mmCIF file of C-alpha atoms in Angstrom:
data_model
loop_
_atom_site.group_PDB
_atom_site.id
_atom_site.type_symbol
_atom_site.label_atom_id
_atom_site.label_comp_id
_atom_site.label_asym_id
_atom_site.label_seq_id
_atom_site.Cartn_x
_atom_site.Cartn_y
_atom_site.Cartn_z
ATOM 1 C CA MET A 27 0.000 0.000 0.000
ATOM 2 C CA GLY A 28 2.629 2.484 -1.088
ATOM 3 C CA ASP A 29 3.739 4.971 1.534
ATOM 4 C CA ALA A 30 1.473 3.390 4.163
ATOM 5 C CA GLY A 31 4.016 0.587 4.524
ATOM 6 C CA SER A 32 1.333 -2.064 4.760
ATOM 7 C CA THR A 33 -0.134 -4.781 2.575
ATOM 8 C CA GLU A 34 -3.669 -5.746 1.707
ATOM 9 C CA PRO A 35 -5.216 -8.762 -0.029
ATOM 10 C CA ASN A 36 -5.727 -8.427 -3.759
ATOM 11 C CA ASP A 37 -6.843 -10.514 -6.723
ATOM 12 C CA ALA A 38 -4.934 -13.574 -7.857
ATOM 13 C CA SER A 39 -2.209 -12.893 -10.380
ATOM 14 C CA ARG A 40 -0.054 -14.709 -12.894
ATOM 15 C CA ARG A 41 3.476 -13.723 -13.788
ATOM 16 C CA PHE A 42 5.634 -15.018 -16.608
ATOM 17 C CA GLY A 43 9.099 -13.886 -17.463
ATOM 18 C CA ALA A 44 12.681 -14.524 -18.345
ATOM 19 C CA GLU A 45 15.976 -13.381 -16.923
ATOM 20 C CA PHE A 46 19.333 -13.299 -18.633
ATOM 21 C CA ALA A 47 22.750 -12.857 -17.059
ATOM 22 C CA LEU A 48 26.134 -12.264 -18.660
ATOM 23 C CA PHE A 49 29.572 -12.399 -17.062
ATOM 24 C CA TRP A 50 32.530 -11.907 -19.358
ATOM 25 C CA ARG A 51 36.241 -11.299 -18.902
ATOM 26 C CA PRO A 52 37.435 -9.927 -22.239
ATOM 27 C CA LEU A 53 40.898 -9.098 -20.845
ATOM 28 C CA PRO A 54 42.791 -9.941 -17.673
ATOM 29 C CA GLY A 55 41.553 -7.596 -14.935
ATOM 30 C CA VAL A 56 38.445 -6.502 -16.864
ATOM 31 C CA THR A 57 34.991 -7.886 -16.063
ATOM 32 C CA VAL A 58 31.767 -7.049 -17.870
ATOM 33 C CA ASP A 59 28.484 -8.139 -16.330
ATOM 34 C CA GLY A 60 24.865 -7.588 -17.132
ATOM 35 C CA THR A 61 21.395 -8.788 -16.300
ATOM 36 C CA ALA A 62 18.082 -8.257 -18.038
ATOM 37 C CA ALA A 63 14.694 -9.385 -16.766
ATOM 38 C CA TYR A 64 11.350 -9.307 -18.546
ATOM 39 C CA THR A 65 8.093 -10.013 -16.695
ATOM 40 C CA ARG A 66 4.481 -10.076 -17.811
ATOM 41 C CA ALA A 67 2.296 -9.667 -14.718
ATOM 42 C CA ARG A 68 -1.495 -9.613 -14.851
ATOM 43 C CA PHE A 69 -4.395 -10.107 -12.455
ATOM 44 C CA ARG A 70 -6.358 -13.304 -13.085
ATOM 45 C CA GLY A 71 -10.111 -13.095 -13.484
ATOM 46 C CA ALA A 72 -10.117 -9.291 -13.600
ATOM 47 C CA ALA A 73 -12.684 -7.301 -15.556
ATOM 48 C CA PRO A 74 -11.683 -6.649 -19.176
ATOM 49 C CA GLY A 75 -9.115 -3.866 -19.378
ATOM 50 C CA GLN A 76 -8.392 -4.013 -15.621
ATOM 51 C CA ALA A 77 -5.730 -6.732 -15.456
ATOM 52 C CA PHE A 78 -2.506 -4.719 -15.085
ATOM 53 C CA ILE A 79 -0.765 -4.949 -11.711
ATOM 54 C CA PRO A 80 0.191 -1.475 -10.436
ATOM 55 C CA GLY A 81 3.939 -1.150 -9.928
ATOM 56 C CA ALA A 82 4.828 -4.385 -11.747
ATOM 57 C CA THR A 83 7.829 -3.264 -13.786
ATOM 58 C CA PRO A 84 7.977 -5.248 -17.029
ATOM 59 C CA PHE A 85 11.700 -4.762 -17.771
ATOM 60 C CA VAL A 86 14.765 -4.265 -15.612
ATOM 61 C CA LEU A 87 18.331 -3.929 -16.864
ATOM 62 C CA GLY A 88 21.526 -3.762 -14.844
ATOM 63 C CA GLY A 89 25.184 -4.115 -15.581
ATOM 64 C CA GLY A 90 28.608 -2.675 -15.547
ATOM 65 C CA ILE A 91 32.272 -2.929 -16.227
ATOM 66 C CA SER A 92 35.044 -3.253 -13.657
ATOM 67 C CA ALA A 93 38.719 -2.871 -14.378
ATOM 68 C CA SER A 94 41.782 -3.451 -12.234
ATOM 69 C CA MET A 95 43.969 -0.490 -13.164
ATOM 70 C CA THR A 96 46.813 -1.721 -10.964
ATOM 71 C CA PRO A 97 46.924 -4.583 -8.431
ATOM 72 C CA SER A 98 45.616 -2.186 -5.764
ATOM 73 C CA LEU A 99 43.378 0.172 -7.811
ATOM 74 C CA THR A 100 39.992 -0.786 -9.276
ATOM 75 C CA ALA A 101 37.394 1.285 -11.136
ATOM 76 C CA THR A 102 33.811 0.349 -11.912
ATOM 77 C CA LEU A 103 30.969 1.870 -13.928
ATOM 78 C CA ARG A 104 27.414 0.550 -13.363
ATOM 79 C CA ILE A 105 24.019 1.200 -14.919
ATOM 80 C CA ARG A 106 20.547 0.334 -13.639
ATOM 81 C CA HIS A 107 17.344 0.821 -15.659
ATOM 82 C CA PHE A 108 13.714 0.253 -14.670
ATOM 83 C CA ALA A 109 11.168 0.490 -17.490
ATOM 84 C CA SER A 110 7.890 2.345 -17.247
ATOM 85 C CA ALA A 111 5.299 0.428 -15.191
ATOM 86 C CA PRO A 112 1.504 0.582 -14.905
ATOM 87 C CA LEU A 113 0.236 2.693 -12.010
ATOM 88 C CA ILE A 114 -3.399 1.590 -12.209
ATOM 89 C CA GLU A 115 -5.146 -1.552 -13.408
ATOM 90 C CA ASP A 116 -6.226 -0.207 -16.820
ATOM 91 C CA ASN A 117 -2.637 0.895 -17.668
ATOM 92 C CA SER A 118 -3.859 4.396 -18.587
ATOM 93 C CA GLN A 119 -1.364 5.867 -16.105
ATOM 94 C CA LYS A 120 2.261 4.724 -16.194
ATOM 95 C CA SER A 121 5.399 5.645 -14.324
ATOM 96 C CA ASP A 122 8.350 7.152 -16.137
ATOM 97 C CA ALA A 123 11.379 4.951 -16.718
ATOM 98 C CA THR A 124 14.354 5.373 -14.398
ATOM 99 C CA THR A 125 18.008 5.051 -15.437
ATOM 100 C CA LEU A 126 20.943 5.626 -13.104
ATOM 101 C CA MET A 127 24.700 5.325 -13.552
ATOM 102 C CA ASN A 128 27.276 5.103 -10.763
ATOM 103 C CA LEU A 129 31.062 5.348 -10.909
ATOM 104 C CA GLY A 130 33.431 4.008 -8.276
ATOM 105 C CA VAL A 131 37.179 3.927 -7.650
ATOM 106 C CA TYR A 132 38.698 1.729 -4.927
ATOM 107 C CA ARG A 133 42.218 1.428 -3.555
ATOM 108 C CA GLU A 134 43.495 -1.387 -1.379
ATOM 109 C CA ALA A 135 46.533 -1.087 0.846
ATOM 110 C CA GLY A 136 47.053 -4.186 2.948
ATOM 111 C CA ARG A 137 43.964 -4.692 5.101
ATOM 112 C CA LEU A 138 42.596 -1.202 4.310
ATOM 113 C CA ARG A 139 40.272 -0.493 1.400
ATOM 114 C CA LEU A 140 39.330 3.090 0.538
ATOM 115 C CA GLY A 141 36.585 3.874 -1.927
ATOM 116 C CA ILE A 142 34.952 6.836 -3.534
ATOM 117 C CA ASP A 143 31.659 6.488 -5.393
ATOM 118 C CA LEU A 144 29.932 9.056 -7.549
ATOM 119 C CA LEU A 145 26.268 8.090 -7.305
ATOM 120 C CA ASN A 146 23.795 9.215 -9.969
ATOM 121 C CA LEU A 147 26.695 10.162 -12.218
ATOM 122 C CA PHE A 148 24.624 12.227 -14.690
ATOM 123 C CA ASN A 149 22.387 13.759 -11.977
ATOM 124 C CA ALA A 150 19.249 12.135 -13.424
ATOM 125 C CA ARG A 151 15.976 13.598 -12.210
ATOM 126 C CA ASP A 152 14.031 10.381 -12.668
ATOM 127 C CA PRO A 153 11.435 9.064 -10.227
ATOM 128 C CA ASP A 154 12.572 6.484 -7.708
ATOM 129 C CA ILE A 155 8.961 5.452 -7.201
ATOM 130 C CA THR A 156 5.653 6.739 -8.571
ATOM 131 C CA TYR A 157 2.115 6.467 -7.222
ATOM 132 C CA PHE A 158 -1.252 7.418 -8.717
ATOM 133 C CA TYR A 159 -4.097 8.186 -6.355
ATOM 134 C CA ALA A 160 -6.696 10.781 -5.422
ATOM 135 C CA SER A 161 -5.807 13.454 -2.881
ATOM 136 C CA ARG A 162 -6.509 17.038 -1.952
ATOM 137 C CA LEU A 163 -3.839 19.511 -0.959
ATOM 138 C CA ARG A 164 -4.451 22.574 1.160
ATOM 139 C CA GLY A 165 -5.742 25.419 -0.990
ATOM 140 C CA GLU A 166 -7.137 23.156 -3.714
ATOM 141 C CA PRO A 167 -10.868 23.122 -4.498
ATOM 142 C CA ALA A 168 -13.158 20.741 -2.614
ATOM 143 C CA GLY A 169 -13.025 17.111 -3.709
ATOM 144 C CA GLU A 170 -10.070 14.956 -4.572
ATOM 145 C CA ILE A 171 -7.892 15.076 -7.669
ATOM 146 C CA ASP A 172 -6.383 11.974 -9.278
ATOM 147 C CA ASP A 173 -2.707 12.599 -9.911
ATOM 148 C CA ARG A 174 0.766 11.069 -10.027
ATOM 149 C CA TYR A 175 3.015 11.451 -6.993
ATOM 150 C CA ILE A 176 6.702 10.693 -7.144
ATOM 151 C CA HIS A 177 9.629 10.218 -4.853
ATOM 152 C CA PRO A 178 12.614 11.418 -6.919
ATOM 153 C CA VAL A 179 15.942 9.623 -7.050
ATOM 154 C CA GLU A 180 18.656 11.080 -4.874
ATOM 155 C CA PRO A 181 20.664 13.813 -6.642
ATOM 156 C CA ARG A 182 24.299 13.288 -7.625
ATOM 157 C CA GLN A 183 26.376 12.662 -4.550
ATOM 158 C CA VAL A 184 29.755 11.417 -3.449
ATOM 159 C CA ARG A 185 30.162 8.562 -0.986
ATOM 160 C CA VAL A 186 33.511 7.861 0.634
ATOM 161 C CA THR A 187 34.085 4.530 2.373
ATOM 162 C CA ALA A 188 36.846 2.957 4.389
ATOM 163 C CA ARG A 189 36.985 -0.732 5.257
ATOM 164 C CA PHE A 190 39.523 -2.359 7.519
ATOM 165 C CA LEU A 191 39.770 -6.159 7.638
ATOM 166 C CA LEU A 192 40.554 -7.605 11.056
#
């Protein structure tokens, strides 16, 4: 139930799909990986035109490339993509797709590993999650208005990490 953080019973559903994974080492110290998943999710026994499952993303893509620049220095570039998904059962309202890229550089010195990650590399302004429901904000006319509500992805940011192995 979205932001409520709860669940509620719903109609039976059927989901079919396929997932593909790729791991490849084209050169020593270089690894390319990727995954792609396709899912067709529908309610069973629903009224005609009302079978789409809100929030059931039909396509997800993820992958990246990692390279050992030196024995102690590694860099990685990763992408994650979520396709547009239905927001209501008739599929007349859909979320926007979301694509994020992250870049990381890591250095190991003995038992210490230092890392710096640039998250949301291109500062995408995509939605992290989207809802569609009726609401009324202060100052709006009486009655509710059906609309899309989003939680945006975090803006570009830098994360620094340190790990020490005991």
